[in-house]
Amino acid sequence: MLSRRELANAVRALSMDAVQQANSGHPGAPMGMADIMEVLWNDFLKHNPVNPKWPDRDRFVLSNGHGSMLLYALLHLSGYDLPMTEIRNFRQLHSRTPGHPEYNDTPGVETTTGPLGQGLANAVGMAIAERTLAAHFNRDGHDIVNHHTYVSVGDGCLMEGISHEACSLAGTLGLGKLIAIYDCNHISIDGDISGWFTEDVPARFEAYNWHVIRAVDGHDASQISKAIAAARSSTDKPSLICCETIIGWGSPNKQGKESCHGAALGADEIKLTREHIGWRHEPFVIPDDYYAAWDARKRGADREQAWSENFRAYRKKYPELAAEFERRMAGRLPPDWGRTVQTLIDTTVTKATNIATRKASQNALNAIGPVLPELIGGSADLTGSNNTDWSGSVGISKNRAGGNYIYYGVREFAMAALNNGIALHGGFIPYGGTFLIFSEYARNALRMAAIMRQRNIFVLTHDSIGLGEDGPTHQAVEQTATLRLMPNMSVWRPADAVETAVAWQAAVERTSGPTCLVLSRQNLPQQTRSPQQVGEIRKGGYILIHGGDEPEVILIATGSELAIAMEATAQLSTKGRRIRVVSMPCTDVFDTQELTYRNRVLPPACRNRIAIEAGVPDYWYKYVGLDGKVMGVPRFGLSAPAAEIFKHFNLTTAKLIELLDVADQKNLK
C-alpha cells in the first residue's frame, strides 16, 4: 500500500514537471502544500469528480492561485475530466490548465484566483451562501444543504488588505463551516518575509473571533488530519489552520528559498529532487496504483447518490420547497418574474414623480424583492444613502442565518468579492451598494466578476459632481467611463425612474456577467415616453425626441444630463430646429444592437452631434466623432452646492443652447 508521502509526491512530481515543461509557473507552493492537500482531498473533501456541479459538494478554493499546478494535479489525480494532455499543456494557449485557475475553463475550479486575497474573500461569500441557503431550505431530518468551504491561503493572501476586510466579517458572522488552511512558508517573491510581515497571524485571527489551530507541521499527515477534524468540529466560528511548511519541499538546493517560488526548478534540480523524494518515474508518468489510490469517483458518486436519495425524500415531503431549490440552483427566474417586472415598469411610467434614481432603485427593489427570494444584498455602510434595503430586507447575523441583507460595514472590496463568492456558490443573485467613487476600492473584484461572467449587481450611487458639497474626493468623474471600458461589464446610467426600473430588469435577467447601476443622488425629472420608447430602453440607446428624418444635430445624453438636453430642445422647438435627443443609459447594450437600429438612432449622415455627461469627455467621441462636441467634466470636481458646480463646468441648459445657436451648425468644434 502506498504511503501518504508517496501519494503527495505524485502531486509534487506533476507540479515540477509541468512547470519545467512550460518554463513558467510556480512549483514552490504545490510542492510545499502537497502533504496538506493529500490529507484534505483523500480524507475530508466531499466532492464528485464525475459531477463537479453537484450542489452539496464541499467547495475548495485555492486563494494563492499562483500555485495552480497544485489544484490541477489534485483534479487530475482524483478523477476529474482533466487528462494528462492538459497537464502537459500547462500555461499554453487554449489549454484547460492556464497560469492561474480560471472558473469555467477547468472542471472542479470553483473560482478564478490569482489576485491574492480575493479567493479567500470568495470563500467567505460561499460560506455565507451555504449557511443562508441551508436556513432557507433545510428541514428537520432533511439537510439538503450541508457542506464546508475550504480555502488555502498563503502569506501573500494575508498581507493583502482584503483579507482583513473579509475575515473580520466572517468572524462576526460566525461562519462555522469555513475552514482556511494557512500555508505559512515565510517566503514571497522578494524572499524571507521577516522583513515585511511579522505580525502575529494567529492572534490576529483570534481577534477576528476565529477558531485558530496553531503550529501544525504541514508535512506531518497525522497533525494535518487532527487539525482538519478539530476545525470541522468548531461550528460557531470559522477556523484557521496554521500550517508551517517548507516551500519547494523535496528540492535539495531550492527548498525554503524564493528561487523556487516563481520559476522552474531546472532539469538538473528536478533530477536531484526525484532522487531525494524517491520518485522513480519518468516525467508525466503516474503508475496505476497511484491513480487507484487517488481516484475519488466512486466515493464521490456514492456520496452524491446518498444526497439524491435524501433529496427525493425531501421532495416527497416538501414538493414546493424542492422545486424552488432546483429553480434557484439552476439560476432560473420565477414564473411570475416577467409579469412582476412589467407591472413595475408600467406603474413607474404612469405614477413616477421626480425622484433620484437611487430612490427609484429602492422602489424597484420593493417591487421585485417579494418574487425573488434569491435576491441577497447589502451596502458597505451606506444603506440609507444607497437605498439598498427594501421593505422585506432581513439582516443576516451570527444568530440569524436566514436573512437576505448583509451589513458589510466599510468594506467595499470585500463586499464585491464576497458577492462574487455568493454568485459562484449558486442559489442567489447578489447585489451590493456603495458610492460610485468607491467602486475604486472594489475595482479588482468588479473585474473578477466580469472575467468570471458572474451575475453580480453593483449599485453605485452619488454618480457625479451632482454629489455637491462633499467635493472632489467623493465626486465620481472618470469612474463611469472606466467601468464601461471593462470587458463584459454592463453599465447602466438611467435618467429617471422608468429607465432605472428597466435597468434593474436587465441586471437581474443578465446571466452572462455583472452589471453596474450608476445612480444619482439628486432628484431627476420624469420623462414622457411612448410605449415604443419604453420598450426600446432595453436596447441601451433610443430616440426620445425624433427631430425629423434628417435632424440637423443629435444630442446624446445619460443620467441627470438628459434633462439638460430635453430642456434645451423644448426651448428651441419654437424656432423650427430639427434636434434629435437620444437617451443612452447603457452604451454596451446599444453597441450590441443590429447596425440598422444603431443607424436609425444615430444616422451616419448627421455628423453634428453633442454628447452630454457629467464625467470625463473622452469616452463619448466614439459616438460623436471628431467633428462632434462633448459637454463633460475634464477635471476633478469641486466642493460647492451641486447647481453651482454644474454651472461652473458649463453643464447647463443655457450653455447647451448657446452651443446649438452657433452660426455654423456644420462645425460644432
mmCIF file of C-alpha atoms in Angstrom, residues 124-448:
data_model
loop_
_atom_site.group_PDB
_atom_site.id
_atom_site.type_symbol
_atom_site.label_atom_id
_atom_site.label_comp_id
_atom_site.label_asym_id
_atom_site.label_seq_id
_atom_site.Cartn_x
_atom_site.Cartn_y
_atom_site.Cartn_z
ATOM 1 C CA VAL A 124 -16.274 33.764 2.784
ATOM 2 C CA GLY A 125 -19.072 34.540 0.323
ATOM 3 C CA MET A 126 -19.511 30.858 -0.444
ATOM 4 C CA ALA A 127 -19.758 30.083 3.257
ATOM 5 C CA ILE A 128 -22.396 32.806 3.693
ATOM 6 C CA ALA A 129 -24.317 31.325 0.772
ATOM 7 C CA GLU A 130 -24.149 27.803 2.221
ATOM 8 C CA ARG A 131 -25.377 28.851 5.631
ATOM 9 C CA THR A 132 -28.134 31.113 4.311
ATOM 10 C CA LEU A 133 -29.308 28.578 1.740
ATOM 11 C CA ALA A 134 -29.434 25.940 4.465
ATOM 12 C CA ALA A 135 -31.591 28.232 6.589
ATOM 13 C CA HIS A 136 -33.928 28.786 3.642
ATOM 14 C CA PHE A 137 -34.358 25.130 2.680
ATOM 15 C CA ASN A 138 -33.259 22.622 5.326
ATOM 16 C CA ARG A 139 -35.992 20.988 7.361
ATOM 17 C CA ASP A 140 -35.871 18.520 10.251
ATOM 18 C CA GLY A 141 -34.238 15.320 9.051
ATOM 19 C CA HIS A 142 -33.534 16.730 5.600
ATOM 20 C CA ASP A 143 -30.284 18.681 5.432
ATOM 21 C CA ILE A 144 -30.095 19.103 1.681
ATOM 22 C CA VAL A 145 -27.570 21.931 2.124
ATOM 23 C CA ASN A 146 -24.745 20.797 4.370
ATOM 24 C CA HIS A 147 -21.215 21.306 3.137
ATOM 25 C CA HIS A 148 -17.952 23.011 4.036
ATOM 26 C CA THR A 149 -15.903 25.657 2.289
ATOM 27 C CA TYR A 150 -12.155 25.094 2.378
ATOM 28 C CA VAL A 151 -9.703 27.733 1.226
ATOM 29 C CA SER A 152 -5.949 27.586 1.023
ATOM 30 C CA VAL A 153 -4.149 30.868 1.658
ATOM 31 C CA GLY A 154 -0.529 31.913 1.633
ATOM 32 C CA ASP A 155 1.437 34.645 3.326
ATOM 33 C CA GLY A 156 0.680 36.965 0.412
ATOM 34 C CA CYS A 157 -3.070 36.469 0.748
ATOM 35 C CA LEU A 158 -2.908 37.522 4.380
ATOM 36 C CA MET A 159 -0.810 40.600 3.604
ATOM 37 C CA GLU A 160 -3.471 41.910 1.225
ATOM 38 C CA GLY A 161 -5.927 44.318 2.826
ATOM 39 C CA ILE A 162 -8.936 42.410 1.540
ATOM 40 C CA SER A 163 -8.041 39.543 3.886
ATOM 41 C CA HIS A 164 -8.640 41.854 6.852
ATOM 42 C CA GLU A 165 -11.990 43.045 5.495
ATOM 43 C CA ALA A 166 -13.306 39.606 4.607
ATOM 44 C CA CYS A 167 -12.027 37.676 7.616
ATOM 45 C CA SER A 168 -13.225 40.295 10.094
ATOM 46 C CA LEU A 169 -16.747 39.947 8.728
ATOM 47 C CA ALA A 170 -16.508 36.136 8.597
ATOM 48 C CA GLY A 171 -15.714 36.045 12.293
ATOM 49 C CA THR A 172 -18.512 38.454 13.133
ATOM 50 C CA LEU A 173 -20.991 36.261 11.239
ATOM 51 C CA GLY A 174 -19.706 33.070 12.881
ATOM 52 C CA LEU A 175 -19.269 31.075 9.672
ATOM 53 C CA GLY A 176 -18.544 27.715 11.267
ATOM 54 C CA LYS A 177 -18.246 25.774 8.005
ATOM 55 C CA LEU A 178 -15.482 27.951 6.638
ATOM 56 C CA ILE A 179 -12.007 26.449 7.050
ATOM 57 C CA ALA A 180 -8.909 28.336 5.917
ATOM 58 C CA ILE A 181 -5.626 26.477 5.636
ATOM 59 C CA TYR A 182 -2.707 28.868 6.005
ATOM 60 C CA ASP A 183 0.412 27.764 4.150
ATOM 61 C CA CYS A 184 2.963 29.590 6.269
ATOM 62 C CA ASN A 185 6.245 29.087 4.439
ATOM 63 C CA HIS A 186 7.714 32.537 5.236
ATOM 64 C CA ILE A 187 8.694 33.150 1.606
ATOM 65 C CA SER A 188 7.358 35.528 -1.033
ATOM 66 C CA ILE A 189 8.819 36.764 -4.298
ATOM 67 C CA ASP A 190 11.182 39.175 -2.567
ATOM 68 C CA GLY A 191 12.489 36.481 -0.218
ATOM 69 C CA ASP A 192 12.138 35.863 3.507
ATOM 70 C CA ILE A 193 9.053 37.774 4.677
ATOM 71 C CA SER A 194 10.550 38.564 8.076
ATOM 72 C CA GLY A 195 11.492 41.974 6.715
ATOM 73 C CA TRP A 196 7.897 42.983 5.907
ATOM 74 C CA PHE A 197 5.410 40.602 7.516
ATOM 75 C CA THR A 198 5.993 39.973 11.207
ATOM 76 C CA GLU A 199 2.539 40.263 12.723
ATOM 77 C CA ASP A 200 1.125 37.513 14.916
ATOM 78 C CA VAL A 201 -1.288 35.995 12.411
ATOM 79 C CA PRO A 202 -2.906 33.513 14.838
ATOM 80 C CA ALA A 203 -3.559 36.300 17.357
ATOM 81 C CA ARG A 204 -4.949 38.473 14.608
ATOM 82 C CA PHE A 205 -7.480 35.815 13.614
ATOM 83 C CA GLU A 206 -8.376 35.099 17.224
ATOM 84 C CA ALA A 207 -9.184 38.808 17.481
ATOM 85 C CA TYR A 208 -11.477 38.336 14.476
ATOM 86 C CA ASN A 209 -13.318 35.668 16.512
ATOM 87 C CA TRP A 210 -11.924 32.745 14.527
ATOM 88 C CA HIS A 211 -11.099 29.311 15.865
ATOM 89 C CA VAL A 212 -7.323 29.143 15.384
ATOM 90 C CA ILE A 213 -5.228 25.984 15.327
ATOM 91 C CA ARG A 214 -1.600 26.962 15.720
ATOM 92 C CA ALA A 215 1.727 25.441 14.736
ATOM 93 C CA VAL A 216 0.660 22.461 12.641
ATOM 94 C CA ASP A 217 3.510 20.680 10.873
ATOM 95 C CA GLY A 218 2.392 20.947 7.258
ATOM 96 C CA HIS A 219 4.430 17.881 6.343
ATOM 97 C CA ASP A 220 3.018 15.593 9.051
ATOM 98 C CA ALA A 221 -0.146 13.869 7.838
ATOM 99 C CA SER A 222 -1.246 12.931 11.353
ATOM 100 C CA GLN A 223 -1.064 16.523 12.608
ATOM 101 C CA ILE A 224 -2.824 17.797 9.491
ATOM 102 C CA SER A 225 -5.638 15.268 9.857
ATOM 103 C CA LYS A 226 -6.202 16.103 13.526
ATOM 104 C CA ALA A 227 -6.227 19.825 12.739
ATOM 105 C CA ILE A 228 -8.840 19.498 9.993
ATOM 106 C CA ALA A 229 -11.004 17.317 12.221
ATOM 107 C CA ALA A 230 -10.764 19.906 15.005
ATOM 108 C CA ALA A 231 -11.686 22.682 12.568
ATOM 109 C CA ARG A 232 -14.736 20.765 11.404
ATOM 110 C CA SER A 233 -15.871 20.339 14.998
ATOM 111 C CA SER A 234 -15.976 24.106 15.547
ATOM 112 C CA THR A 235 -19.450 25.038 14.345
ATOM 113 C CA ASP A 236 -19.825 28.588 15.633
ATOM 114 C CA LYS A 237 -16.602 30.118 14.309
ATOM 115 C CA PRO A 238 -14.621 29.927 11.087
ATOM 116 C CA SER A 239 -11.327 28.117 11.514
ATOM 117 C CA LEU A 240 -7.767 28.950 10.554
ATOM 118 C CA ILE A 241 -5.297 26.061 10.447
ATOM 119 C CA CYS A 242 -1.767 27.458 10.600
ATOM 120 C CA CYS A 243 0.492 25.021 8.768
ATOM 121 C CA GLU A 244 4.242 25.506 8.898
ATOM 122 C CA THR A 245 5.622 24.324 5.567
ATOM 123 C CA ILE A 246 8.796 24.437 3.514
ATOM 124 C CA ILE A 247 8.289 25.975 0.108
ATOM 125 C CA GLY A 248 9.527 23.635 -2.631
ATOM 126 C CA TRP A 249 9.732 20.707 -0.195
ATOM 127 C CA GLY A 250 11.868 17.932 -1.679
ATOM 128 C CA SER A 251 14.159 20.108 -3.788
ATOM 129 C CA PRO A 252 17.624 19.633 -2.249
ATOM 130 C CA ASN A 253 19.037 23.003 -3.280
ATOM 131 C CA LYS A 254 15.978 25.238 -3.639
ATOM 132 C CA GLN A 255 13.500 24.256 -0.940
ATOM 133 C CA GLY A 256 12.908 27.015 1.573
ATOM 134 C CA LYS A 257 14.132 29.665 -0.858
ATOM 135 C CA GLU A 258 12.453 32.251 -3.051
ATOM 136 C CA SER A 259 14.214 30.722 -6.069
ATOM 137 C CA CYS A 260 11.535 28.010 -6.254
ATOM 138 C CA HIS A 261 8.615 30.391 -5.753
ATOM 139 C CA GLY A 262 8.002 31.564 -9.298
ATOM 140 C CA ALA A 263 10.381 29.761 -11.645
ATOM 141 C CA ALA A 264 11.020 26.251 -12.903
ATOM 142 C CA LEU A 265 13.467 24.231 -10.822
ATOM 143 C CA GLY A 266 15.622 23.356 -13.822
ATOM 144 C CA ALA A 267 16.365 19.915 -15.282
ATOM 145 C CA ASP A 268 19.317 19.204 -13.007
ATOM 146 C CA GLU A 269 17.441 20.162 -9.832
ATOM 147 C CA ILE A 270 14.399 18.114 -10.865
ATOM 148 C CA LYS A 271 16.655 15.081 -11.316
ATOM 149 C CA LEU A 272 18.042 15.611 -7.832
ATOM 150 C CA THR A 273 14.538 16.121 -6.436
ATOM 151 C CA ARG A 274 13.365 12.835 -7.951
ATOM 152 C CA GLU A 275 16.217 11.052 -6.234
ATOM 153 C CA HIS A 276 15.657 12.903 -2.955
ATOM 154 C CA ILE A 277 11.940 12.074 -2.661
ATOM 155 C CA GLY A 278 12.274 8.598 -4.189
ATOM 156 C CA TRP A 279 10.192 9.301 -7.301
ATOM 157 C CA ARG A 280 11.460 6.796 -9.871
ATOM 158 C CA HIS A 281 9.068 7.552 -12.710
ATOM 159 C CA GLU A 282 9.558 9.491 -15.897
ATOM 160 C CA PRO A 283 8.049 12.984 -16.322
ATOM 161 C CA PHE A 284 4.246 12.948 -16.555
ATOM 162 C CA VAL A 285 4.060 9.233 -15.720
ATOM 163 C CA ILE A 286 1.786 8.229 -12.822
ATOM 164 C CA PRO A 287 1.608 4.487 -12.103
ATOM 165 C CA ASP A 288 -1.773 2.794 -11.958
ATOM 166 C CA ASP A 289 -1.607 2.104 -8.232
ATOM 167 C CA TYR A 290 -1.248 5.833 -7.589
ATOM 168 C CA TYR A 291 -4.275 6.597 -9.729
ATOM 169 C CA ALA A 292 -6.242 3.902 -7.912
ATOM 170 C CA ALA A 293 -5.346 5.343 -4.506
ATOM 171 C CA TRP A 294 -6.249 8.903 -5.538
ATOM 172 C CA ASP A 295 -9.406 8.097 -7.506
ATOM 173 C CA ALA A 296 -12.389 9.803 -5.819
ATOM 174 C CA ARG A 297 -15.013 8.993 -8.432
ATOM 175 C CA LYS A 298 -16.719 6.040 -6.736
ATOM 176 C CA ARG A 299 -16.601 7.649 -3.317
ATOM 177 C CA GLY A 300 -17.965 10.867 -4.784
ATOM 178 C CA ALA A 301 -20.710 9.091 -6.699
ATOM 179 C CA ASP A 302 -21.753 7.221 -3.560
ATOM 180 C CA ARG A 303 -21.959 10.466 -1.605
ATOM 181 C CA GLU A 304 -23.965 12.188 -4.275
ATOM 182 C CA GLN A 305 -26.265 9.167 -4.525
ATOM 183 C CA ALA A 306 -26.899 9.319 -0.778
ATOM 184 C CA TRP A 307 -27.676 13.017 -1.101
ATOM 185 C CA SER A 308 -30.000 12.352 -4.047
ATOM 186 C CA GLU A 309 -31.924 9.769 -2.036
ATOM 187 C CA ASN A 310 -32.303 12.291 0.759
ATOM 188 C CA PHE A 311 -33.444 14.900 -1.743
ATOM 189 C CA ARG A 312 -36.063 12.528 -3.185
ATOM 190 C CA ALA A 313 -37.481 12.066 0.303
ATOM 191 C CA TYR A 314 -37.335 15.816 0.784
ATOM 192 C CA ARG A 315 -39.181 16.364 -2.487
ATOM 193 C CA LYS A 316 -41.885 13.938 -1.434
ATOM 194 C CA LYS A 317 -42.429 15.732 1.861
ATOM 195 C CA TYR A 318 -41.798 19.294 0.662
ATOM 196 C CA PRO A 319 -42.517 19.356 -3.085
ATOM 197 C CA GLU A 320 -42.758 23.144 -3.382
ATOM 198 C CA LEU A 321 -39.526 23.724 -1.498
ATOM 199 C CA ALA A 322 -37.747 21.104 -3.595
ATOM 200 C CA ALA A 323 -38.906 22.722 -6.822
ATOM 201 C CA GLU A 324 -37.849 26.129 -5.551
ATOM 202 C CA PHE A 325 -34.415 24.798 -4.565
ATOM 203 C CA GLU A 326 -33.890 23.321 -8.012
ATOM 204 C CA ARG A 327 -35.043 26.544 -9.681
ATOM 205 C CA ARG A 328 -32.688 28.681 -7.662
ATOM 206 C CA MET A 329 -29.687 26.409 -8.065
ATOM 207 C CA ALA A 330 -30.302 26.345 -11.822
ATOM 208 C CA GLY A 331 -30.348 30.136 -11.879
ATOM 209 C CA ARG A 332 -33.816 30.325 -13.418
ATOM 210 C CA LEU A 333 -36.085 33.249 -12.620
ATOM 211 C CA PRO A 334 -39.515 32.541 -11.079
ATOM 212 C CA PRO A 335 -42.520 32.063 -13.383
ATOM 213 C CA ASP A 336 -44.120 35.350 -12.355
ATOM 214 C CA TRP A 337 -40.946 37.376 -12.888
ATOM 215 C CA GLY A 338 -41.978 38.730 -16.280
ATOM 216 C CA ARG A 339 -45.383 39.869 -15.043
ATOM 217 C CA THR A 340 -43.869 41.447 -11.931
ATOM 218 C CA VAL A 341 -41.251 43.474 -13.735
ATOM 219 C CA GLN A 342 -43.706 44.605 -16.418
ATOM 220 C CA THR A 343 -46.085 45.805 -13.724
ATOM 221 C CA LEU A 344 -43.183 47.692 -12.141
ATOM 222 C CA ILE A 345 -42.364 49.436 -15.419
ATOM 223 C CA ASP A 346 -45.993 50.205 -16.250
ATOM 224 C CA THR A 347 -46.628 51.604 -12.776
ATOM 225 C CA THR A 348 -43.475 53.687 -12.928
ATOM 226 C CA VAL A 349 -44.478 55.117 -16.310
ATOM 227 C CA THR A 350 -47.851 56.266 -15.016
ATOM 228 C CA LYS A 351 -47.121 57.214 -11.418
ATOM 229 C CA ALA A 352 -43.449 58.105 -11.040
ATOM 230 C CA THR A 353 -42.551 61.571 -9.837
ATOM 231 C CA ASN A 354 -39.305 63.492 -9.959
ATOM 232 C CA ILE A 355 -37.071 61.404 -7.706
ATOM 233 C CA ALA A 356 -33.405 60.462 -7.529
ATOM 234 C CA THR A 357 -32.562 57.289 -9.390
ATOM 235 C CA ARG A 358 -31.140 55.858 -6.153
ATOM 236 C CA LYS A 359 -34.682 56.169 -4.735
ATOM 237 C CA ALA A 360 -36.144 54.738 -7.932
ATOM 238 C CA SER A 361 -33.768 51.804 -7.452
ATOM 239 C CA GLN A 362 -35.184 51.194 -3.976
ATOM 240 C CA ASN A 363 -38.697 51.354 -5.421
ATOM 241 C CA ALA A 364 -37.672 48.708 -7.934
ATOM 242 C CA LEU A 365 -36.304 46.519 -5.144
ATOM 243 C CA ASN A 366 -39.595 46.813 -3.284
ATOM 244 C CA ALA A 367 -41.403 45.610 -6.396
ATOM 245 C CA ILE A 368 -39.137 42.721 -7.401
ATOM 246 C CA GLY A 369 -37.899 41.641 -3.970
ATOM 247 C CA PRO A 370 -41.062 39.758 -2.962
ATOM 248 C CA VAL A 371 -40.860 37.474 -6.025
ATOM 249 C CA LEU A 372 -37.065 36.981 -5.896
ATOM 250 C CA PRO A 373 -36.220 35.099 -2.697
ATOM 251 C CA GLU A 374 -32.766 34.518 -4.166
ATOM 252 C CA LEU A 375 -32.032 38.244 -4.044
ATOM 253 C CA ILE A 376 -29.392 38.863 -1.382
ATOM 254 C CA GLY A 377 -27.718 42.210 -0.978
ATOM 255 C CA GLY A 378 -26.475 44.948 1.203
ATOM 256 C CA SER A 379 -24.334 48.018 1.406
ATOM 257 C CA ALA A 380 -20.856 48.969 2.548
ATOM 258 C CA ASP A 381 -22.152 51.056 5.460
ATOM 259 C CA LEU A 382 -24.239 53.314 3.204
ATOM 260 C CA THR A 383 -27.647 51.658 3.372
ATOM 261 C CA GLY A 384 -29.551 54.904 3.923
ATOM 262 C CA SER A 385 -27.628 56.651 1.155
ATOM 263 C CA ASN A 386 -27.556 53.844 -1.407
ATOM 264 C CA ASN A 387 -31.196 52.894 -0.676
ATOM 265 C CA THR A 388 -30.256 49.229 -0.975
ATOM 266 C CA ASP A 389 -32.666 47.989 1.666
ATOM 267 C CA TRP A 390 -36.320 47.319 0.917
ATOM 268 C CA SER A 391 -39.444 46.507 2.895
ATOM 269 C CA GLY A 392 -38.624 42.790 3.007
ATOM 270 C CA SER A 393 -34.970 43.151 3.980
ATOM 271 C CA VAL A 394 -33.918 40.962 6.910
ATOM 272 C CA GLY A 395 -30.377 41.352 8.209
ATOM 273 C CA ILE A 396 -28.043 38.355 8.302
ATOM 274 C CA SER A 397 -26.098 37.929 11.529
ATOM 275 C CA LYS A 398 -24.357 35.247 13.547
ATOM 276 C CA ASN A 399 -27.645 34.234 15.142
ATOM 277 C CA ARG A 400 -29.883 34.882 12.138
ATOM 278 C CA ALA A 401 -28.702 32.959 9.106
ATOM 279 C CA GLY A 402 -31.908 33.051 7.101
ATOM 280 C CA GLY A 403 -31.993 36.714 6.151
ATOM 281 C CA ASN A 404 -31.369 38.396 2.839
ATOM 282 C CA TYR A 405 -29.486 41.571 3.713
ATOM 283 C CA ILE A 406 -25.812 41.887 4.643
ATOM 284 C CA TYR A 407 -24.450 44.850 6.548
ATOM 285 C CA TYR A 408 -20.946 44.744 5.104
ATOM 286 C CA GLY A 409 -19.547 47.620 7.104
ATOM 287 C CA VAL A 410 -16.971 49.884 5.468
ATOM 288 C CA ARG A 411 -15.599 47.044 3.350
ATOM 289 C CA GLU A 412 -16.221 47.848 -0.328
ATOM 290 C CA PHE A 413 -13.582 45.481 -1.718
ATOM 291 C CA ALA A 414 -14.668 42.576 0.462
ATOM 292 C CA MET A 415 -18.325 43.241 -0.342
ATOM 293 C CA ALA A 416 -17.735 42.887 -4.076
ATOM 294 C CA ALA A 417 -15.523 39.813 -3.689
ATOM 295 C CA LEU A 418 -17.865 38.151 -1.177
ATOM 296 C CA ASN A 419 -20.726 38.690 -3.582
ATOM 297 C CA ASN A 420 -18.681 37.011 -6.298
ATOM 298 C CA GLY A 421 -18.409 34.014 -3.990
ATOM 299 C CA ILE A 422 -22.141 34.080 -3.276
ATOM 300 C CA ALA A 423 -22.878 34.150 -7.005
ATOM 301 C CA LEU A 424 -20.419 31.320 -7.681
ATOM 302 C CA HIS A 425 -21.950 29.170 -4.958
ATOM 303 C CA GLY A 426 -25.360 29.326 -6.601
ATOM 304 C CA GLY A 427 -28.866 29.844 -5.337
ATOM 305 C CA PHE A 428 -28.606 33.623 -5.038
ATOM 306 C CA ILE A 429 -28.490 36.833 -7.044
ATOM 307 C CA PRO A 430 -26.213 39.148 -5.045
ATOM 308 C CA TYR A 431 -26.122 42.926 -5.117
ATOM 309 C CA GLY A 432 -24.039 45.411 -3.166
ATOM 310 C CA GLY A 433 -24.136 49.165 -2.791
ATOM 311 C CA THR A 434 -21.635 51.949 -2.311
ATOM 312 C CA PHE A 435 -20.908 55.369 -3.781
ATOM 313 C CA LEU A 436 -19.715 55.237 -7.383
ATOM 314 C CA ILE A 437 -16.397 56.784 -6.370
ATOM 315 C CA PHE A 438 -15.735 53.878 -4.011
ATOM 316 C CA SER A 439 -16.017 51.378 -6.830
ATOM 317 C CA GLU A 440 -12.303 52.199 -6.978
ATOM 318 C CA TYR A 441 -11.795 50.373 -3.691
ATOM 319 C CA ALA A 442 -13.649 47.373 -5.122
ATOM 320 C CA ARG A 443 -12.330 47.648 -8.679
ATOM 321 C CA ASN A 444 -10.400 44.390 -8.897
ATOM 322 C CA ALA A 445 -13.349 42.379 -7.584
ATOM 323 C CA LEU A 446 -15.591 44.035 -10.179
ATOM 324 C CA ARG A 447 -13.042 42.990 -12.772
ATOM 325 C CA MET A 448 -13.053 39.413 -11.457
#
